[in-house]
PDB file of C-alpha atoms in Angstrom:
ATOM      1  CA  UNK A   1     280.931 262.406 115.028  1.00  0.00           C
ATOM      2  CA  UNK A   2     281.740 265.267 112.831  1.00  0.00           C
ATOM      3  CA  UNK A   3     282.088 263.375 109.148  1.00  0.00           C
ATOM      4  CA  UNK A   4     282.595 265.421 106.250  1.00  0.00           C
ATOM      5  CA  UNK A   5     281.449 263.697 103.509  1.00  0.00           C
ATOM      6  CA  UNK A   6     284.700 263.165 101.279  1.00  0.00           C
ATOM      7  CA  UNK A   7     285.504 260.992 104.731  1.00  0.00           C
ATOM      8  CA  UNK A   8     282.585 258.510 104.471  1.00  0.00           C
ATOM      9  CA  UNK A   9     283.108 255.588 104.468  1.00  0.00           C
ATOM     10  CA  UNK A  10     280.615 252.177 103.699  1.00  0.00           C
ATOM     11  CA  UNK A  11     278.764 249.825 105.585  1.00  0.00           C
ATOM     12  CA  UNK A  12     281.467 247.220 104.142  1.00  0.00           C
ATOM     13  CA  UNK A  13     284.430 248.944 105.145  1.00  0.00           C
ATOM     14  CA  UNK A  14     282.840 250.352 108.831  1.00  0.00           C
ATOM     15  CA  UNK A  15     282.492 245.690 109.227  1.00  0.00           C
ATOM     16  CA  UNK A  16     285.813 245.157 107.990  1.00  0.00           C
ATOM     17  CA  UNK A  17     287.469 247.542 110.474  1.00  0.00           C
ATOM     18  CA  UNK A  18     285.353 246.054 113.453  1.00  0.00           C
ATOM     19  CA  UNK A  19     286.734 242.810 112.210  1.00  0.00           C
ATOM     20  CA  UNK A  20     290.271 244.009 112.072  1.00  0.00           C
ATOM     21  CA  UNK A  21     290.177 246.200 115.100  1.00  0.00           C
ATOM     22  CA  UNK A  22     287.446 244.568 117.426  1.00  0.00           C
ATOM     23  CA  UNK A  23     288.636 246.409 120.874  1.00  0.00           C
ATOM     24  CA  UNK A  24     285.748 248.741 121.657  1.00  0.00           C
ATOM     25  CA  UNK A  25     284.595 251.333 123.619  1.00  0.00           C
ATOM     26  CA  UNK A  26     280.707 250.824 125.296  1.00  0.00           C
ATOM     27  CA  UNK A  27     279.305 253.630 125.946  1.00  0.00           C
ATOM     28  CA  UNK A  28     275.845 254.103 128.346  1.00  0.00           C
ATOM     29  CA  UNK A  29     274.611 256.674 130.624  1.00  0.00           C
ATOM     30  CA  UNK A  30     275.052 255.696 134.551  1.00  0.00           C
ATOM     31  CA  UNK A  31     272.281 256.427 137.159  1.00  0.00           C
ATOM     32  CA  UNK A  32     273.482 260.319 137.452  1.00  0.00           C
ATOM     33  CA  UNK A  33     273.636 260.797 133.943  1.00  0.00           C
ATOM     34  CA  UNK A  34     277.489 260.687 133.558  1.00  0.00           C
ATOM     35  CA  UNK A  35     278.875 258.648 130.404  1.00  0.00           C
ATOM     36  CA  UNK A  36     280.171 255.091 131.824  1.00  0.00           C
ATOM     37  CA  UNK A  37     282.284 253.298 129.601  1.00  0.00           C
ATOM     38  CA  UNK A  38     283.708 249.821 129.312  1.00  0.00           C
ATOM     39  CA  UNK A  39     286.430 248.939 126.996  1.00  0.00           C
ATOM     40  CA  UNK A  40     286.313 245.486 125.867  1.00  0.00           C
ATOM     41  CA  UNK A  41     286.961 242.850 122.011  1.00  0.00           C
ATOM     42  CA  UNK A  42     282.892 242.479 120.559  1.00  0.00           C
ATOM     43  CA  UNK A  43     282.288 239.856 117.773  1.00  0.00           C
ATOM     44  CA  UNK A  44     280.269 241.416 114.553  1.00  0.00           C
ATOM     45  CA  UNK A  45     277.835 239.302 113.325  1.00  0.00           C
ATOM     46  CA  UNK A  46     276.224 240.366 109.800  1.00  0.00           C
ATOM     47  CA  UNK A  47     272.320 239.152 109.946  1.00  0.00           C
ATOM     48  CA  UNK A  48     271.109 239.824 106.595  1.00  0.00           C
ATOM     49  CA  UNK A  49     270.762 243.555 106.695  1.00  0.00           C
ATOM     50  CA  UNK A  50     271.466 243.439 110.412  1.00  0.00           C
ATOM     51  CA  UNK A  51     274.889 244.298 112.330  1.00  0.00           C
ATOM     52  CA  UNK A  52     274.977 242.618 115.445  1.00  0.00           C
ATOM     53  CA  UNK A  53     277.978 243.455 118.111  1.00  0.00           C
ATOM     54  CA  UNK A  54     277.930 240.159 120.884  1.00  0.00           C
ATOM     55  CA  UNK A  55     280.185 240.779 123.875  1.00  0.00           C
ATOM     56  CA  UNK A  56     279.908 240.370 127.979  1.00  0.00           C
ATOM     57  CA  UNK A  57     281.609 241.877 130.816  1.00  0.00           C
ATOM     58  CA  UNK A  58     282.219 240.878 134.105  1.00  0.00           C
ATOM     59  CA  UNK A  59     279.404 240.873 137.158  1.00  0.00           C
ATOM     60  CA  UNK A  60     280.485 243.164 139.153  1.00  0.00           C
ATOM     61  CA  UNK A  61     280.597 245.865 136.009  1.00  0.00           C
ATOM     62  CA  UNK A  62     277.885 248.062 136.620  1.00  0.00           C
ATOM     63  CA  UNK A  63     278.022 248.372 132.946  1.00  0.00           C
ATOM     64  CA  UNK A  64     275.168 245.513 132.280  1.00  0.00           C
ATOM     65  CA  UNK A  65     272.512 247.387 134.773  1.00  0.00           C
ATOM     66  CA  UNK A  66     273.106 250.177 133.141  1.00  0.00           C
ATOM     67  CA  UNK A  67     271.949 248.485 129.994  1.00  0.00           C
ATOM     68  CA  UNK A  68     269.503 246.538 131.455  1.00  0.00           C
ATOM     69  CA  UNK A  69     267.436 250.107 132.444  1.00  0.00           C
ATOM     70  CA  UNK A  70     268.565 252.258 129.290  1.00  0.00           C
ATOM     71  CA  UNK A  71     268.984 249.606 125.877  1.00  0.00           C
ATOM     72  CA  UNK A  72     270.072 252.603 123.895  1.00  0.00           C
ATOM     73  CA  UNK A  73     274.068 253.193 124.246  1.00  0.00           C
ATOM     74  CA  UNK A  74     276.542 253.554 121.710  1.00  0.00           C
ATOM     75  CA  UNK A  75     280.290 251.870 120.794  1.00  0.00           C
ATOM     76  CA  UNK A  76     283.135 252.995 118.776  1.00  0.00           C
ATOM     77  CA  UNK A  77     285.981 251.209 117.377  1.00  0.00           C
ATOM     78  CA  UNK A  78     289.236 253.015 116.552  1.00  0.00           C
ATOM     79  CA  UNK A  79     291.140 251.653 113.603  1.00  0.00           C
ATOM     80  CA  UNK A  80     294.990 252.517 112.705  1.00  0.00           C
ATOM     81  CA  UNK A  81     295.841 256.301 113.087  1.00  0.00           C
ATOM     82  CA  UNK A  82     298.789 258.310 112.622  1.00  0.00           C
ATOM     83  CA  UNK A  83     300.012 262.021 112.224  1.00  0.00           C
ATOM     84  CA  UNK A  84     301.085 263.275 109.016  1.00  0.00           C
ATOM     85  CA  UNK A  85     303.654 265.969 108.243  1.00  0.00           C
ATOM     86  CA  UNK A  86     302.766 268.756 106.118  1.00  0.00           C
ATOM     87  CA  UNK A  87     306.222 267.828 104.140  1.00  0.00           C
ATOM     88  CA  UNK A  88     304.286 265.086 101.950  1.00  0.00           C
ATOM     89  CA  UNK A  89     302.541 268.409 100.047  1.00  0.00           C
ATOM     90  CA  UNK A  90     304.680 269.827  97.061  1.00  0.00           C
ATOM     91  CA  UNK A  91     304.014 273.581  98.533  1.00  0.00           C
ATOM     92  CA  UNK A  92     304.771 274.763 101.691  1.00  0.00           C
ATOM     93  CA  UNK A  93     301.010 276.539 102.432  1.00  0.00           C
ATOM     94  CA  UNK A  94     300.175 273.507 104.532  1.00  0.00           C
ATOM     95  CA  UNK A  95     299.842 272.317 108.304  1.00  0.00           C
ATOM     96  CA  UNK A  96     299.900 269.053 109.999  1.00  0.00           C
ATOM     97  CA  UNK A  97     296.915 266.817 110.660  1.00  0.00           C
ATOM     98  CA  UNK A  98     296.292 263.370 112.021  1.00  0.00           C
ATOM     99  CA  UNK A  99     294.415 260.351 109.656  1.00  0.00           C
ATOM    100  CA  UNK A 100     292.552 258.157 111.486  1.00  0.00           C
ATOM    101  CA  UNK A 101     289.878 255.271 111.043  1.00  0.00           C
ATOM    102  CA  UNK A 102     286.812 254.910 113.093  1.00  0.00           C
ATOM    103  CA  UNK A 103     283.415 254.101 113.204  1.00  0.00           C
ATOM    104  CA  UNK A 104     280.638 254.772 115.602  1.00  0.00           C
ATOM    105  CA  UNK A 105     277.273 252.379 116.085  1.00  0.00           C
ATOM    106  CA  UNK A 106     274.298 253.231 118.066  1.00  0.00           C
ATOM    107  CA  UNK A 107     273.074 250.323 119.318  1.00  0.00           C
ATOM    108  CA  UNK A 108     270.033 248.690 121.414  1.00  0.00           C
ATOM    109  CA  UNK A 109     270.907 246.170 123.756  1.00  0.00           C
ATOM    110  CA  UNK A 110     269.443 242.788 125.258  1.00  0.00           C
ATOM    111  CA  UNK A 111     271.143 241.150 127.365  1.00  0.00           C
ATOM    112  CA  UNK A 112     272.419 237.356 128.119  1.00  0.00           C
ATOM    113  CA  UNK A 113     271.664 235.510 130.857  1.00  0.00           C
ATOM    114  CA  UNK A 114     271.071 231.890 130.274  1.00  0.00           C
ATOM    115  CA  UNK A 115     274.846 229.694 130.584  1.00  0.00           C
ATOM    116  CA  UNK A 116     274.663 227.820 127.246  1.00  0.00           C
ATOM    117  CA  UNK A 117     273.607 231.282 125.305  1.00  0.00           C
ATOM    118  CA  UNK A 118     276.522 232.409 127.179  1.00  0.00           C
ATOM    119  CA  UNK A 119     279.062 229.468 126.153  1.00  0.00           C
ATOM    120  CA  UNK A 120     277.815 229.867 122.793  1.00  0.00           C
ATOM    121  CA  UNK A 121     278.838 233.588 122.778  1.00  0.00           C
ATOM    122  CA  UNK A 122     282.341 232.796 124.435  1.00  0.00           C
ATOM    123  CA  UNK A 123     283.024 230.215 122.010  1.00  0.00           C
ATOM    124  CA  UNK A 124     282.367 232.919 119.185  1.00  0.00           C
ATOM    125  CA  UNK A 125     284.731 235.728 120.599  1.00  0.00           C
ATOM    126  CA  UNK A 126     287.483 232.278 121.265  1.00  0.00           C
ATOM    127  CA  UNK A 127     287.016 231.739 117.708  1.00  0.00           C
ATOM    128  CA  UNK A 128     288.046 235.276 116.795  1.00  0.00           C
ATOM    129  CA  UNK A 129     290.808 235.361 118.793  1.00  0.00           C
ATOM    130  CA  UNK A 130     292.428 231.700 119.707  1.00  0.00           C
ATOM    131  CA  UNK A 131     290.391 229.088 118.206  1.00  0.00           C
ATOM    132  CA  UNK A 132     292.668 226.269 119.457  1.00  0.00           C
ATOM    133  CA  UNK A 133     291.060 227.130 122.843  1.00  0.00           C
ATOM    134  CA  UNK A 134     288.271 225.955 122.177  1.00  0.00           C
ATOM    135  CA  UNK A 135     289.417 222.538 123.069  1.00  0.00           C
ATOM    136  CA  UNK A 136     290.706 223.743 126.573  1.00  0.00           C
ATOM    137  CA  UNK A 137     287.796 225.641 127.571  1.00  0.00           C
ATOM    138  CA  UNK A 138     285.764 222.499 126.390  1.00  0.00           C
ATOM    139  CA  UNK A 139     288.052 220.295 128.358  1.00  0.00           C
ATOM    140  CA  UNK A 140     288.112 222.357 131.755  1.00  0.00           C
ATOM    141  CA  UNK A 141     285.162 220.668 133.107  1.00  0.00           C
ATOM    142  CA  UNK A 142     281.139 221.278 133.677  1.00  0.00           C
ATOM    143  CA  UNK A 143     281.635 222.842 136.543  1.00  0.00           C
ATOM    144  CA  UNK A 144     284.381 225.233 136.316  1.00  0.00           C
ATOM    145  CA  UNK A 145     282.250 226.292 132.768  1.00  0.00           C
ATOM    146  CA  UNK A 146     279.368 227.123 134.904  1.00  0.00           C
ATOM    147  CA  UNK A 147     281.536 228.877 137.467  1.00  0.00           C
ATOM    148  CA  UNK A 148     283.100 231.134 134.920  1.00  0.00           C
ATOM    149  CA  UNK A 149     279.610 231.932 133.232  1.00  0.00           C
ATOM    150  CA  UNK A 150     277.876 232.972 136.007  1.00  0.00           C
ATOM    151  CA  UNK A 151     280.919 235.760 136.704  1.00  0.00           C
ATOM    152  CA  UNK A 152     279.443 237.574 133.760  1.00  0.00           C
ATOM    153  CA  UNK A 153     276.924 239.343 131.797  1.00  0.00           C
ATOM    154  CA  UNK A 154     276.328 238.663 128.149  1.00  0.00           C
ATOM    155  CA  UNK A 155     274.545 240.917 125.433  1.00  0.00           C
ATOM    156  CA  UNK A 156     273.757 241.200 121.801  1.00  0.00           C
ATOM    157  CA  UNK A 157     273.841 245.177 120.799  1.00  0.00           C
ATOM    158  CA  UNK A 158     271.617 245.689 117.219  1.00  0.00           C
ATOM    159  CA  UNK A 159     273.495 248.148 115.457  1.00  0.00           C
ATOM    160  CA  UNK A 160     270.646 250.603 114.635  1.00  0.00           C
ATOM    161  CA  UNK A 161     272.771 253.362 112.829  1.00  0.00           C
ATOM    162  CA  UNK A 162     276.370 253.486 111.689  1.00  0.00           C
ATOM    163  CA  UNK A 163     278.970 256.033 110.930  1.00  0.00           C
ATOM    164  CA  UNK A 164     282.478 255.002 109.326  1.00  0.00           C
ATOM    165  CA  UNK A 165     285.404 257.547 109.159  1.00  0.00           C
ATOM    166  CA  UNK A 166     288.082 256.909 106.896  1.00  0.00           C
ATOM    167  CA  UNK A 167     290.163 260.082 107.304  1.00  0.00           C
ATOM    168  CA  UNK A 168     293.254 259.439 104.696  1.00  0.00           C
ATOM    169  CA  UNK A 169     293.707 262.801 103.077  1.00  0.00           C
ATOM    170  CA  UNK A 170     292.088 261.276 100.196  1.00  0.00           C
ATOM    171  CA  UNK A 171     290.484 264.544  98.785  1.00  0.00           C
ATOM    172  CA  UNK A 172     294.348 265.588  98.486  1.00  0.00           C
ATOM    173  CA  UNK A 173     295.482 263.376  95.371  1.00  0.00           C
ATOM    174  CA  UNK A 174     298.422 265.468  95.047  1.00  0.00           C
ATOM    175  CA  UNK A 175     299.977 263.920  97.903  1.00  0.00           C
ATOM    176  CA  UNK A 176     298.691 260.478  97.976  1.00  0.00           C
ATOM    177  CA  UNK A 177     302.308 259.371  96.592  1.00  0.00           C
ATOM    178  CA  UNK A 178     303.937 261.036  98.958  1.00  0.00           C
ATOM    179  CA  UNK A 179     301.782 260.301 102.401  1.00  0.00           C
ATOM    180  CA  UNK A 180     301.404 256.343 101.113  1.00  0.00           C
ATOM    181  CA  UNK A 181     305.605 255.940 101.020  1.00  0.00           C
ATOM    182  CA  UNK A 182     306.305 258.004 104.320  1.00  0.00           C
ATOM    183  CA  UNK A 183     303.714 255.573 105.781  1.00  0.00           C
ATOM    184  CA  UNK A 184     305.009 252.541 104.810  1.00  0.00           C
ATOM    185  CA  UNK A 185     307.991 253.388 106.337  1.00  0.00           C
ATOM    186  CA  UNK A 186     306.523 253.763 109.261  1.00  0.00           C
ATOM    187  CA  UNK A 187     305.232 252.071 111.918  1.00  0.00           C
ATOM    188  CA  UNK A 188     302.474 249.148 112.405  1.00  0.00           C
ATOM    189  CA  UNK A 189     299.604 252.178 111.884  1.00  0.00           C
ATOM    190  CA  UNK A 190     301.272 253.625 109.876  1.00  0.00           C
ATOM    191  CA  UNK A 191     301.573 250.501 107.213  1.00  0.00           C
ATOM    192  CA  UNK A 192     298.462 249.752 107.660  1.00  0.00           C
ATOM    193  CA  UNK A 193     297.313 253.265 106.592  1.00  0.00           C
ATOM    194  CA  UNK A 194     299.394 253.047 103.897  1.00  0.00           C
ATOM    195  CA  UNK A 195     297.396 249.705 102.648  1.00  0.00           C
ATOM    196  CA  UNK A 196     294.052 251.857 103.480  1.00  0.00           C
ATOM    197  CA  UNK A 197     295.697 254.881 101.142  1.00  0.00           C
ATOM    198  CA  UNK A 198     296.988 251.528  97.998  1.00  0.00           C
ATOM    199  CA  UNK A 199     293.016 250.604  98.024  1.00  0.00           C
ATOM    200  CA  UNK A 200     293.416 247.805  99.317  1.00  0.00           C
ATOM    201  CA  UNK A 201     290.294 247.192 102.302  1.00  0.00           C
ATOM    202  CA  UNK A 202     286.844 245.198 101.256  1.00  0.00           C
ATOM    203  CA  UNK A 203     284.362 246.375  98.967  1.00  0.00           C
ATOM    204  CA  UNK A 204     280.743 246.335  99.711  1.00  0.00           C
ATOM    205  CA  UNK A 205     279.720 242.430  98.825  1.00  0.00           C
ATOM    206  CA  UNK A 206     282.995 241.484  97.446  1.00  0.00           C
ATOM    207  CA  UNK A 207     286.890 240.687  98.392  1.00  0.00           C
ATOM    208  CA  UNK A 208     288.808 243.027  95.802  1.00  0.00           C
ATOM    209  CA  UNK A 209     290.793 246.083  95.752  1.00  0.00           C
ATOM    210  CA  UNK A 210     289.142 249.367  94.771  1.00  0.00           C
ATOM    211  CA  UNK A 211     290.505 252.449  95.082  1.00  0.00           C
ATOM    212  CA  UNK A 212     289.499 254.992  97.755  1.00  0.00           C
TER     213      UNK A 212
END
């Protein structure tokens, strides 16, 4: 993606968005060349100095074939995004413009076959989302377990190059004021760029605040 560089953003920011924002967009090349895309949550795992993305989709997706003959795709997560007014400026020599988060991964894929890698994989993306159902998926039975499991496809995608947006307007201090308080007016992405525009996100190895 075009990313100017007073808009890029770190590895530990890019893994805190996935975190906060985990609905994705897969992205491969079909058997005619078109882009096929899948939208579906993906759990990060951080392996050292590896990114790993761990997510499945249903059988009948085509999306896993795909994969299976061409590893190489890529996924994008969209965090919060908003317009902003020219208004927040002290002069009136200024235009509108939307802020947005995002980051983009290029990935290799393998895929999942086996039922317990696959139940291990679930139980991740459960934990994520609604870790009391663990116990109910654990309690449905064997059988209905292997019946849901071998409806999909899993896969681990390794992250082999990153980009992270964070388009705030930051290189415009003059109306940082002014652009955090109409935000956090606002609404849900709008707060939550506001909190993006206070600082307030992780820094690379650490949980603090540091300014933008």
């Amino acid at each position: 993606m075009y990313l100017p560089s007073q808009f890029k953003g770190t590895r530990a920011q890019a893994a805190a968005l996935i975190k906060d924002y985990p609905f994705a967009s897969l992205i491969s090349v079909d058997d005619v060349g078109l882009p096929y895309v899948t939208h579906l949550p993906l759990h990060l795992e951080e392996r050292g100095d590896e990114l790993v993305l761990l997510g499945h989709v249903a059988k009948p997706n085509l999306h896993w074939r795909y994969l299976q003959k061409r590893r190489r795709a890529v996924v994008t997560f969209l965090g919060p995004h908003a317009y902003m007014s020219p208004k927040v400026y002290p002069d009136l020599a200024r235009v509108p413009t939307w802020n947005y988060l995002a980051v983009h991964c290029s990935v290799e894929a393998t895929l999942i076959e086996d039922p317990l890698a696959k139940d291990k994989l679930l139980k991740k993306l459960i934990a994520d989302h609604e870790p009391p159902y663990a116990e109910q998926w654990k309690g449905l039975g064997n059988e209905f377990a292997h019946k849901m499991l071998a409806g999909i496809v899993g896969f681990e995608l390794q992250v082999t190059d990153l980009q992270c947006k964070i388009k705030i307007n930051q290189h415009r201090p003059e109306a940082r004021a002014a652009m955090k308080a109409l935000y956090a007016a606002g609404n849900e992405n709008e707060q939550a760029l506001a909190q993006w525009i206070g600082g307030v996100h992780l820094a690379a190895g650490q949980n603090k605040l540091q300014e933008i």
